[in-house]
């Protein structure tokens, strides 16, 4: 969609009085009108610094001859929403954000849009909105926060300094005063949490698919480089409008497969399965779970970032960031793993890769990487006929094959009580069900129980499976997005305490070791699912949402 005013080259005559009321001058009445969709919020650490970035983007737009208009969209911090009923709103907010972007930009017939994002659901929501509008667009992700430091512990992150520290305290390893000090110092600045969690993974993938400027994803939220990138993005959006370069020109099957490839090479958040599928759906692009599985069999991981190692986004950026990963994947052979797709910067993926610098001690050439598996995998079996996902980069190699006995819980809260009361023992497979897109509703993340498992020293001794999802900060033998979900009568609803469950990452297998005849008898006795929430936004969401294997789209 391109605004009638720019396309026809006419003045906005019927609307001039109202536009002048906003401060638009006569001279600027016919220049490109550029929206800045800002997700600024005092509630979200990743977004508290966006007022400055709004100014930089606005300066760039005006310097290039455009007229900027800032408007707001919602933002939810998954970390703050974690572990309680508020997390039910996180994934649904992705589609709410897409609706907001689409509604405001279309209603006001904007010529182009800069999407100012950072945290988990905001980035994919804005990309979905941009594809629906299909007017020139650039996304500016606000960047990661600085690493924490406390009492000689360096490279603290939101996970190690807060969530896992709680497990250490309950285990008796640290005092309450030490815990409070860790919490106070683990998140020392504005920005997205420091590891390759969902926010930073999605920022990297937005850069790979060509929707943000080079190095945007990894430049620190409090750096001058981020301010310059914001300014340059403001300048560039005016050029994109003049040249009529639309999101559909940038986000294609090829660029999304590039994003999946880099995702596998980085071992990013499992939430990207949901978000890339949803972005593909918004663009009418044929991408399915099969693309993830196909590519995971062709590529291995290049670099591990926290939570899979002690390296943070600061280290990743200083080693060359996304362009360095592209360089490693491209090597000396064009078309080896990447398509030469265009980007909003005006450069192609190959041009960015070939001009990149990298610290090969951190981001090595593909051949010198010591890893043998892709960082993410799709598992299938009688427990997940439509698939489920695991972050293999967060699993110790000795745990790639795991067998254990089920302990079932019909909510995250019940599982947390069992963990806190030391009812979970070595060899258990924690089953958390009725937490899927429909059953939750909202498909809550399970960072609280997975972090408590690690904090209690059970990260390699137990597994956790769920029809819910995980934070990108999760590590351990954690399988999510089990489809069909329990609310839709999936096999996960039939598991009973003591059932043996087998997980084999090498064979991409997840099995409930119970005879089919027994499962059929259990299915006959399965009670119909009763929605937990009967009114409001979540009730509407639950009625319309599709399963996780299709991106939990509505």
Short mmCIF file of C-alpha atoms in Angstrom, two decimals, residues 45-46 48 144-150 153-162 181-194 220-222 312 314:
data_model
loop_
_atom_site.label_atom_id
_atom_site.label_comp_id
_atom_site.label_asym_id
_atom_site.label_seq_id
_atom_site.Cartn_x
_atom_site.Cartn_y
_atom_site.Cartn_z
CA UNK A 45 13.93 -2.07 30.64
CA UNK A 46 14.62 -2.72 26.97
CA UNK A 48 13.23 2.97 28.63
CA UNK A 144 21.10 -5.03 24.32
CA UNK A 145 21.89 -3.75 27.81
CA UNK A 146 25.35 -3.71 29.34
CA UNK A 147 26.69 -6.74 31.20
CA UNK A 148 26.23 -6.86 34.96
CA UNK A 149 28.96 -7.16 37.56
CA UNK A 150 28.73 -7.94 41.27
CA UNK A 153 31.13 -12.06 39.22
CA UNK A 154 31.42 -10.61 35.71
CA UNK A 155 29.10 -10.93 32.74
CA UNK A 156 26.02 -11.17 34.90
CA UNK A 157 22.78 -11.35 32.97
CA UNK A 158 19.11 -11.13 33.82
CA UNK A 159 19.10 -14.93 34.11
CA UNK A 160 22.26 -15.61 36.12
CA UNK A 161 21.86 -12.54 38.33
CA UNK A 162 18.13 -12.87 38.96
CA UNK A 181 23.08 -7.54 45.48
CA UNK A 182 23.03 -9.80 42.40
CA UNK A 183 19.54 -8.67 41.48
CA UNK A 184 20.51 -5.02 41.89
CA UNK A 185 23.54 -5.31 39.63
CA UNK A 186 22.51 -7.84 36.98
CA UNK A 187 20.65 -5.35 34.76
CA UNK A 188 22.78 -2.16 34.89
CA UNK A 189 21.40 -0.18 31.94
CA UNK A 190 18.61 0.26 29.44
CA UNK A 191 18.41 -2.42 26.79
CA UNK A 192 17.30 -5.94 26.02
CA UNK A 193 18.58 -8.67 28.35
CA UNK A 194 22.19 -9.52 27.61
CA UNK A 220 24.39 -1.49 22.74
CA UNK A 221 21.25 0.40 23.69
CA UNK A 222 23.36 3.05 25.42
CA UNK A 312 27.13 -12.00 25.98
CA UNK A 314 28.55 -7.28 24.11
#
